[in-house]
Amino acid sequence: MKEMLFPEVDTPALLLNEERLRGNIAVLQAQADQAGLALRPHAKAHKCAQVARLQLAAGAVGLCCAKLGEAEVLAQAGVPDLLVTTPVVGALKIARLMRVARQAAVKVVVDDERNIHDLAQAAQAAGIVLAVLIEVDVGQRRCGVPPGPRAAELACLVRAAPSLTLAGMQGYQGGLQCVADYTERRASVLAAMAALKQSVDAVRQTGMDVPVITGGGTGSFPIDIELASLTELQPGSYVTMDRAYAAIDWTGKHAGMPLQKPLSILASVISRPARDRAILDVGWKSASSDGAAPACLGHPGLIFEFAGDEHGQVRAANGGDLDLACGDRLELVPGHCDTTVNLFDSYVVHAQGRAYSTWSIEARGMSS
Ligand SMILES: Cc1ncc(COP(=O)(O)O)c(C=O)c1O
């Protein structure tokens, strides 16, 4: 008789293996410590105060947030030091930022003159000095000033505002993180860091200090460590590990990453309409579909396909009969973790096949 996976847990559920999670946290922290670089993990990956606490306890200097809503939740949960890595624009958001600043040391990136002016006014009215970092577009073509003198112009505006202080600069290139070939990825990191340096040099030429140079992700991590162009590293996915990272040659030595996948979705078979098809209770509402489709853990011969909002279908790759009955369970490894985490209220935390806790995903859905 087949052993039932996690009989104490109802499905669909987002499982988190605590040992693997702690292992991933320890591996990157040790490497950053050894290189003398600060680690500021990105909370956009896990969205969870308890995971943030583990990262801080391991030695992280603080957390990054992609959205102000994430920063609000983590500040409320007691995370003392936060960097919002996306510009905070508009009166409504800036008012919220001022409230977060009462709870935590919160810094924010800027790339726009008017936004700097608005932040300065709000900080002055709130009676605080807000730390900002100038964001440089180092190749992603998302936010950020172009490399070169524009960063110095904005830095001068920051210097002229008594309610602002320049904490540093940010340059993140997301497009290169999952480039599988090491040499190609390293060349892209070198180009991104050279672009960032142009801007850092331009700011320094005005006589201003740039204490923090922050950026980097999971794929660039070993190269960021080697180059030490950044003073602070902000990887996020290393805690949960997207499947795309399994394919990359992380260090150029053709060895896999020393990081494990702690995340899976527990699914149940709810119907067996045909000998070669099983229907699961996991669809687009429980697994993100923007990356690769989930993989069936421990069953490389099975293929998962989305079959609607609440349904998924499993087939054998060879078209054969399935040895699955109604009520059987499967663990699915998500293709893209960040967007899957955002679909659940909590992690079901487990080790050695036993679930023993739930951790709230407080910042899930905090998209504003
Ligand atoms: C600004 C910024 N920094 C860091 C990260 C983390 O990168 P990764 O998830 O590859 O570790 C991201 C991810 O999107 C990001 O947008």
Short mmCIF file of C-alpha atoms and ligand atoms in Angstrom, two decimals:
data_model
loop_
_atom_site.label_atom_id
_atom_site.label_comp_id
_atom_site.label_asym_id
_atom_site.label_seq_id
_atom_site.Cartn_x
_atom_site.Cartn_y
_atom_site.Cartn_z
CA MET A 1 0.00 0.00 0.00
CA LYS A 2 1.24 3.50 -0.90
CA GLU A 3 2.20 5.76 1.97
CA MET A 4 0.12 8.94 2.00
CA LEU A 5 2.10 12.16 1.86
CA PHE A 6 1.41 14.52 4.78
CA PRO A 7 -1.96 13.01 5.78
CA GLU A 8 -2.32 15.74 8.43
CA VAL A 9 -2.32 18.51 5.79
CA ASP A 10 -5.29 19.42 3.60
CA THR A 11 -4.64 20.28 -0.04
CA PRO A 12 -3.66 22.33 -1.94
CA ALA A 13 -0.96 23.50 0.49
CA LEU A 14 2.38 25.22 0.09
CA LEU A 15 4.99 23.08 1.81
CA LEU A 16 8.26 24.50 3.08
CA ASN A 17 11.09 22.23 4.15
CA GLU A 18 12.69 24.10 7.06
CA GLU A 19 16.00 22.21 6.96
CA ARG A 20 16.52 23.01 3.30
CA LEU A 21 15.49 26.61 3.82
CA ARG A 22 17.93 27.04 6.71
CA GLY A 23 20.64 25.35 4.63
CA ASN A 24 20.17 27.83 1.76
CA ILE A 25 20.22 30.76 4.17
CA ALA A 26 23.43 29.51 5.79
CA VAL A 27 25.25 28.80 2.49
CA LEU A 28 24.88 32.30 1.04
CA GLN A 29 25.40 34.05 4.35
CA ALA A 30 28.69 32.17 4.89
CA GLN A 31 29.92 33.11 1.42
CA ALA A 32 28.99 36.78 1.86
CA ASP A 33 30.64 36.85 5.30
CA GLN A 34 33.79 35.27 3.96
CA ALA A 35 33.99 37.89 1.22
CA GLY A 36 33.29 40.69 3.70
CA LEU A 37 30.16 41.77 1.80
CA ALA A 38 26.86 42.67 3.40
CA LEU A 39 23.88 40.45 2.59
CA ARG A 40 20.45 42.05 2.30
CA PRO A 41 18.17 39.27 1.03
CA HIS A 42 15.18 40.17 -1.11
CA ALA A 43 11.91 39.47 0.70
CA LYS A 44 9.97 39.51 -2.59
CA ALA A 45 10.79 35.80 -2.84
CA HIS A 46 9.33 34.59 0.46
CA LYS A 47 7.14 37.48 1.70
CA CYS A 48 7.30 36.07 5.21
CA ALA A 49 8.42 37.69 8.49
CA GLN A 50 9.58 34.38 9.98
CA VAL A 51 11.90 33.71 7.03
CA ALA A 52 13.17 37.30 7.33
CA ARG A 53 13.93 36.67 11.01
CA LEU A 54 15.96 33.58 10.11
CA GLN A 55 17.91 35.58 7.53
CA LEU A 56 18.60 38.35 10.05
CA ALA A 57 19.62 35.84 12.72
CA ALA A 58 22.08 34.32 10.23
CA GLY A 59 23.72 37.73 9.73
CA ALA A 60 21.77 39.65 7.07
CA VAL A 61 22.05 43.44 7.51
CA GLY A 62 18.39 43.94 6.62
CA LEU A 63 15.85 42.97 3.98
CA CYS A 64 14.93 44.28 0.53
CA CYS A 65 11.32 44.76 -0.51
CA ALA A 66 10.04 45.16 -4.06
CA LYS A 67 6.82 46.84 -2.95
CA LEU A 68 6.03 49.31 -0.21
CA GLY A 69 3.27 46.96 0.98
CA GLU A 70 5.92 44.33 1.72
CA ALA A 71 7.92 46.90 3.70
CA GLU A 72 4.81 47.89 5.69
CA VAL A 73 4.18 44.29 6.69
CA LEU A 74 7.79 43.51 7.58
CA ALA A 75 8.24 46.75 9.54
CA GLN A 76 5.07 45.94 11.45
CA ALA A 77 6.53 42.49 12.20
CA GLY A 78 9.66 44.08 13.65
CA VAL A 79 12.18 43.86 10.80
CA PRO A 80 14.37 46.85 11.70
CA ASP A 81 16.13 47.69 8.41
CA LEU A 82 14.46 47.74 4.98
CA LEU A 83 15.36 48.86 1.48
CA VAL A 84 12.52 49.38 -1.00
CA THR A 85 14.16 48.51 -4.32
CA THR A 86 11.42 50.07 -6.48
CA PRO A 87 10.76 53.84 -6.61
CA VAL A 88 8.00 55.01 -4.23
CA VAL A 89 6.05 57.47 -6.35
CA GLY A 90 2.95 59.58 -5.69
CA ALA A 91 1.48 61.31 -2.66
CA LEU A 92 -0.43 58.30 -1.36
CA LYS A 93 2.57 56.01 -1.37
CA ILE A 94 4.93 58.63 -0.01
CA ALA A 95 2.59 59.22 2.95
CA ARG A 96 2.68 55.46 3.61
CA LEU A 97 6.47 55.49 3.38
CA MET A 98 6.64 58.19 6.03
CA ARG A 99 4.59 55.96 8.34
CA VAL A 100 6.91 52.99 7.72
CA ALA A 101 9.85 55.26 8.54
CA ARG A 102 8.46 55.62 12.08
CA GLN A 103 8.72 51.84 12.56
CA ALA A 104 11.95 50.89 10.77
CA ALA A 105 15.07 52.31 9.17
CA VAL A 106 13.63 52.37 5.67
CA LYS A 107 15.56 53.42 2.58
CA VAL A 108 14.22 53.81 -0.93
CA VAL A 109 15.64 54.01 -4.44
CA VAL A 110 15.12 57.09 -6.61
CA ASP A 111 15.71 57.84 -10.30
CA ASP A 112 13.59 60.94 -10.89
CA GLU A 113 13.94 64.61 -10.05
CA ARG A 114 10.31 65.23 -9.19
CA ASN A 115 10.17 62.14 -7.00
CA ILE A 116 13.24 63.36 -5.10
CA HIS A 117 11.53 66.71 -4.56
CA ASP A 118 8.31 65.03 -3.32
CA LEU A 119 10.20 62.71 -0.96
CA ALA A 120 12.20 65.65 0.40
CA GLN A 121 9.05 67.66 1.11
CA ALA A 122 7.32 64.73 2.80
CA ALA A 123 10.36 63.85 4.91
CA GLN A 124 10.72 67.47 5.98
CA ALA A 125 7.05 67.63 6.97
CA ALA A 126 7.44 64.36 8.88
CA GLY A 127 10.55 65.67 10.64
CA ILE A 128 12.79 62.85 9.44
CA VAL A 129 15.88 62.45 7.31
CA LEU A 130 15.12 59.85 4.64
CA ALA A 131 17.94 57.77 3.18
CA VAL A 132 17.74 57.31 -0.59
CA LEU A 133 19.80 55.36 -3.11
CA ILE A 134 20.09 56.35 -6.73
CA GLU A 135 19.09 53.52 -9.02
CA VAL A 136 21.07 53.01 -12.21
CA ASP A 137 19.81 51.00 -15.18
CA VAL A 138 22.66 48.54 -15.62
CA GLY A 139 21.10 46.70 -18.54
CA GLN A 140 17.63 45.52 -17.53
CA ARG A 141 15.88 48.50 -19.14
CA ARG A 142 13.48 48.78 -16.24
CA CYS A 143 13.89 51.60 -13.69
CA GLY A 144 17.05 53.59 -13.13
CA VAL A 145 19.00 56.47 -14.66
CA PRO A 146 21.29 55.67 -17.57
CA PRO A 147 24.90 54.99 -16.58
CA GLY A 148 27.04 58.14 -16.37
CA PRO A 149 26.54 61.73 -15.22
CA ARG A 150 22.75 61.68 -14.64
CA ALA A 151 23.29 59.94 -11.28
CA ALA A 152 25.53 62.83 -10.18
CA GLU A 153 22.83 65.37 -11.10
CA LEU A 154 20.32 63.53 -8.93
CA ALA A 155 22.85 63.10 -6.12
CA CYS A 156 23.32 66.88 -6.08
CA LEU A 157 19.56 67.31 -5.67
CA VAL A 158 19.64 64.88 -2.75
CA ARG A 159 22.57 66.78 -1.20
CA ALA A 160 20.65 70.04 -1.50
CA ALA A 161 17.67 68.64 0.44
CA PRO A 162 18.30 68.71 4.22
CA SER A 163 15.60 66.07 4.77
CA LEU A 164 17.32 63.53 2.47
CA THR A 165 20.62 61.74 2.70
CA LEU A 166 22.42 59.73 0.04
CA ALA A 167 22.81 56.19 1.34
CA GLY A 168 24.26 54.79 -1.88
CA MET A 169 23.40 53.44 -5.29
CA GLN A 170 21.59 50.41 -6.70
CA GLY A 171 22.18 48.48 -9.91
CA TYR A 172 20.33 45.21 -10.51
CA GLN A 173 20.31 43.25 -13.76
CA GLY A 174 17.54 40.65 -13.57
CA GLY A 175 17.94 39.55 -17.18
CA LEU A 176 21.25 37.82 -16.56
CA GLN A 177 20.40 35.88 -13.41
CA CYS A 178 19.28 32.69 -15.13
CA VAL A 179 21.73 32.72 -18.04
CA ALA A 180 22.87 29.09 -17.88
CA ASP A 181 26.34 29.52 -19.37
CA TYR A 182 28.78 30.79 -16.77
CA THR A 183 31.10 32.65 -19.16
CA GLU A 184 28.18 34.43 -20.77
CA ARG A 185 26.66 35.30 -17.40
CA ARG A 186 29.98 36.54 -16.04
CA ALA A 187 30.46 38.79 -19.09
CA SER A 188 27.00 40.27 -18.49
CA VAL A 189 27.74 40.86 -14.81
CA LEU A 190 31.03 42.58 -15.76
CA ALA A 191 29.15 44.84 -18.21
CA ALA A 192 26.49 45.67 -15.59
CA MET A 193 29.10 46.46 -12.94
CA ALA A 194 31.09 48.63 -15.37
CA ALA A 195 27.90 50.60 -16.09
CA LEU A 196 27.24 51.01 -12.38
CA LYS A 197 30.83 52.11 -11.74
CA GLN A 198 30.49 54.92 -14.30
CA SER A 199 27.65 56.33 -12.22
CA VAL A 200 29.33 55.73 -8.86
CA ASP A 201 32.45 57.52 -10.12
CA ALA A 202 30.36 60.43 -11.41
CA VAL A 203 28.72 60.84 -7.98
CA ARG A 204 32.05 60.55 -6.17
CA GLN A 205 33.54 63.24 -8.42
CA THR A 206 31.05 65.69 -6.92
CA GLY A 207 32.70 65.03 -3.55
CA MET A 208 29.87 62.86 -2.24
CA ASP A 209 30.36 59.59 -0.48
CA VAL A 210 28.64 56.45 -1.84
CA PRO A 211 28.69 54.20 1.21
CA VAL A 212 26.48 51.42 -0.16
CA ILE A 213 26.55 49.93 -3.66
CA THR A 214 23.77 47.36 -3.73
CA GLY A 215 22.48 44.84 -6.27
CA GLY A 216 22.96 41.31 -7.48
CA GLY A 217 20.76 38.24 -7.42
CA THR A 218 20.97 34.49 -6.99
CA GLY A 219 22.49 33.72 -10.39
CA SER A 220 25.14 36.44 -10.22
CA PHE A 221 26.01 35.75 -6.58
CA PRO A 222 29.35 33.90 -6.99
CA ILE A 223 30.47 36.46 -9.58
CA ASP A 224 29.39 39.37 -7.37
CA ILE A 225 31.45 37.81 -4.56
CA GLU A 226 34.48 37.45 -6.83
CA LEU A 227 34.31 40.98 -8.29
CA ALA A 228 33.33 42.74 -5.04
CA SER A 229 32.07 45.69 -7.11
CA LEU A 230 29.01 45.76 -4.86
CA THR A 231 29.23 46.33 -1.12
CA GLU A 232 25.82 44.75 -0.49
CA LEU A 233 24.18 41.76 -2.20
CA GLN A 234 20.43 41.36 -2.56
CA PRO A 235 19.65 37.83 -3.78
CA GLY A 236 16.10 36.65 -3.21
CA SER A 237 15.36 33.41 -5.03
CA TYR A 238 18.14 31.48 -3.27
CA VAL A 239 15.80 30.75 -0.36
CA THR A 240 13.05 29.13 -2.43
CA MET A 241 14.91 28.31 -5.68
CA ASP A 242 13.12 28.59 -9.01
CA ARG A 243 13.50 25.52 -11.20
CA ALA A 244 15.32 27.61 -13.86
CA TYR A 245 18.29 27.85 -11.49
CA ALA A 246 18.77 24.08 -11.65
CA ALA A 247 20.04 24.47 -15.22
CA ILE A 248 22.70 27.09 -14.57
CA ASP A 249 26.43 26.51 -14.21
CA TRP A 250 26.67 28.65 -11.09
CA THR A 251 30.40 28.90 -10.54
CA GLY A 252 31.79 27.84 -13.92
CA LYS A 253 32.89 24.48 -12.59
CA HIS A 254 29.94 22.55 -14.02
CA ALA A 255 28.81 21.75 -10.52
CA GLY A 256 25.21 22.30 -9.45
CA MET A 257 24.27 24.99 -7.01
CA PRO A 258 24.81 24.09 -3.34
CA LEU A 259 21.23 25.20 -2.77
CA GLN A 260 18.18 23.02 -2.36
CA LYS A 261 14.55 23.44 -3.28
CA PRO A 262 12.57 23.76 -0.06
CA LEU A 263 9.25 24.63 -1.70
CA SER A 264 6.56 22.32 -3.05
CA ILE A 265 2.81 22.31 -3.54
CA LEU A 266 0.96 19.40 -1.99
CA ALA A 267 -1.80 18.27 -4.37
CA SER A 268 -4.46 15.55 -4.26
CA VAL A 269 -5.84 13.43 -7.06
CA ILE A 270 -9.54 14.29 -7.17
CA SER A 271 -10.61 12.40 -10.29
CA ARG A 272 -9.39 9.55 -12.55
CA PRO A 273 -11.38 10.18 -15.73
CA ALA A 274 -9.21 7.88 -17.87
CA ARG A 275 -6.52 5.25 -17.38
CA ASP A 276 -3.85 7.68 -18.59
CA ARG A 277 -5.07 10.89 -16.92
CA ALA A 278 -5.40 12.01 -13.31
CA ILE A 279 -6.93 15.30 -12.23
CA LEU A 280 -5.36 17.24 -9.35
CA ASP A 281 -6.79 20.00 -7.16
CA VAL A 282 -4.05 22.42 -8.24
CA GLY A 283 -4.60 24.87 -11.09
CA TRP A 284 -3.63 28.46 -11.82
CA LYS A 285 -4.93 29.59 -8.41
CA SER A 286 -2.38 27.43 -6.55
CA ALA A 287 0.62 27.38 -8.87
CA SER A 288 1.92 30.21 -10.99
CA SER A 289 2.00 29.63 -14.73
CA ASP A 290 4.41 32.40 -15.74
CA GLY A 291 7.43 30.11 -15.53
CA ALA A 292 7.86 26.44 -16.28
CA ALA A 293 4.92 24.21 -15.31
CA PRO A 294 5.31 22.50 -11.92
CA ALA A 295 7.27 19.24 -11.87
CA CYS A 296 6.06 16.11 -10.07
CA LEU A 297 8.57 15.52 -7.27
CA GLY A 298 9.97 11.99 -7.29
CA HIS A 299 8.10 11.13 -10.52
CA PRO A 300 10.26 12.24 -13.45
CA GLY A 301 8.05 10.24 -15.83
CA LEU A 302 4.95 12.30 -15.01
CA ILE A 303 3.94 15.54 -16.67
CA PHE A 304 1.80 18.20 -15.01
CA GLU A 305 -0.44 20.36 -17.21
CA PHE A 306 -2.71 23.18 -16.12
CA ALA A 307 -6.37 22.30 -16.62
CA GLY A 308 -8.03 25.47 -15.34
CA ASP A 309 -8.19 27.79 -12.35
CA GLU A 310 -8.63 25.00 -9.81
CA HIS A 311 -7.57 21.92 -11.77
CA GLY A 312 -4.41 20.35 -13.08
CA GLN A 313 -3.85 17.20 -15.05
CA VAL A 314 -1.14 14.58 -14.75
CA ARG A 315 -0.12 12.27 -17.57
CA ALA A 316 2.72 9.82 -18.07
CA ALA A 317 5.31 11.15 -20.51
CA ASN A 318 5.26 7.80 -22.32
CA GLY A 319 1.46 7.82 -22.61
CA GLY A 320 1.13 4.80 -20.36
CA ASP A 321 -1.34 3.99 -17.58
CA LEU A 322 -1.10 5.92 -14.35
CA ASP A 323 -0.67 4.23 -10.99
CA LEU A 324 -2.67 6.91 -9.19
CA ALA A 325 -5.98 6.62 -7.36
CA CYS A 326 -8.44 9.22 -6.16
CA GLY A 327 -7.11 10.62 -2.88
CA ASP A 328 -3.45 9.95 -3.72
CA ARG A 329 -1.13 12.86 -3.27
CA LEU A 330 1.72 14.38 -5.24
CA GLU A 331 4.25 17.07 -4.40
CA LEU A 332 4.68 19.58 -7.21
CA VAL A 333 7.80 21.72 -7.46
CA PRO A 334 6.82 25.17 -8.72
CA GLY A 335 8.47 26.58 -11.82
CA HIS A 336 8.48 30.16 -10.50
CA CYS A 337 8.48 30.44 -6.72
CA ASP A 338 7.86 34.18 -6.10
CA THR A 339 4.55 34.20 -7.92
CA THR A 340 3.50 30.85 -6.44
CA VAL A 341 4.22 32.03 -2.88
CA ASN A 342 2.00 35.03 -3.60
CA LEU A 343 -0.98 32.65 -4.03
CA PHE A 344 -0.92 31.21 -0.49
CA ASP A 345 -1.71 32.60 2.98
CA SER A 346 0.83 30.44 4.78
CA TYR A 347 3.61 27.91 4.47
CA VAL A 348 3.11 24.46 5.95
CA VAL A 349 6.54 23.92 7.49
CA HIS A 350 7.93 20.39 7.55
CA ALA A 351 11.03 18.29 8.01
CA GLN A 352 11.60 14.57 7.59
CA GLY A 353 8.16 14.04 6.11
CA ARG A 354 6.30 15.57 9.05
CA ALA A 355 4.49 18.91 9.03
CA TYR A 356 4.74 20.68 12.36
CA SER A 357 4.00 24.37 11.91
CA THR A 358 2.51 27.05 9.70
CA TRP A 359 4.19 30.36 8.97
CA SER A 360 2.05 33.19 7.77
CA ILE A 361 2.99 34.72 4.38
CA GLU A 362 2.11 38.17 5.64
CA ALA A 363 3.17 40.08 2.53
CA ARG A 364 1.33 37.91 0.02
CA GLY A 365 -0.88 40.05 -2.18
CA MET A 366 0.88 43.23 -1.02
CA SER A 367 1.28 44.50 -4.54
CA SER A 368 0.90 48.23 -3.98
C1 LIG B 1 15.95 44.81 -7.43
C2 LIG B 1 16.09 43.34 -7.22
N1 LIG B 1 17.10 42.89 -6.45
C3 LIG B 1 17.27 41.56 -6.21
C4 LIG B 1 16.42 40.62 -6.74
C5 LIG B 1 16.64 39.17 -6.43
O1 LIG B 1 17.10 38.44 -7.50
P1 LIG B 1 17.00 36.84 -7.51
O2 LIG B 1 15.57 36.52 -7.31
O3 LIG B 1 17.55 36.43 -8.82
O4 LIG B 1 17.83 36.36 -6.40
C6 LIG B 1 15.37 41.04 -7.57
C7 LIG B 1 14.46 40.05 -8.18
O5 LIG B 1 13.66 40.29 -9.03
C8 LIG B 1 15.20 42.44 -7.80
O6 LIG B 1 14.18 42.89 -8.57
#
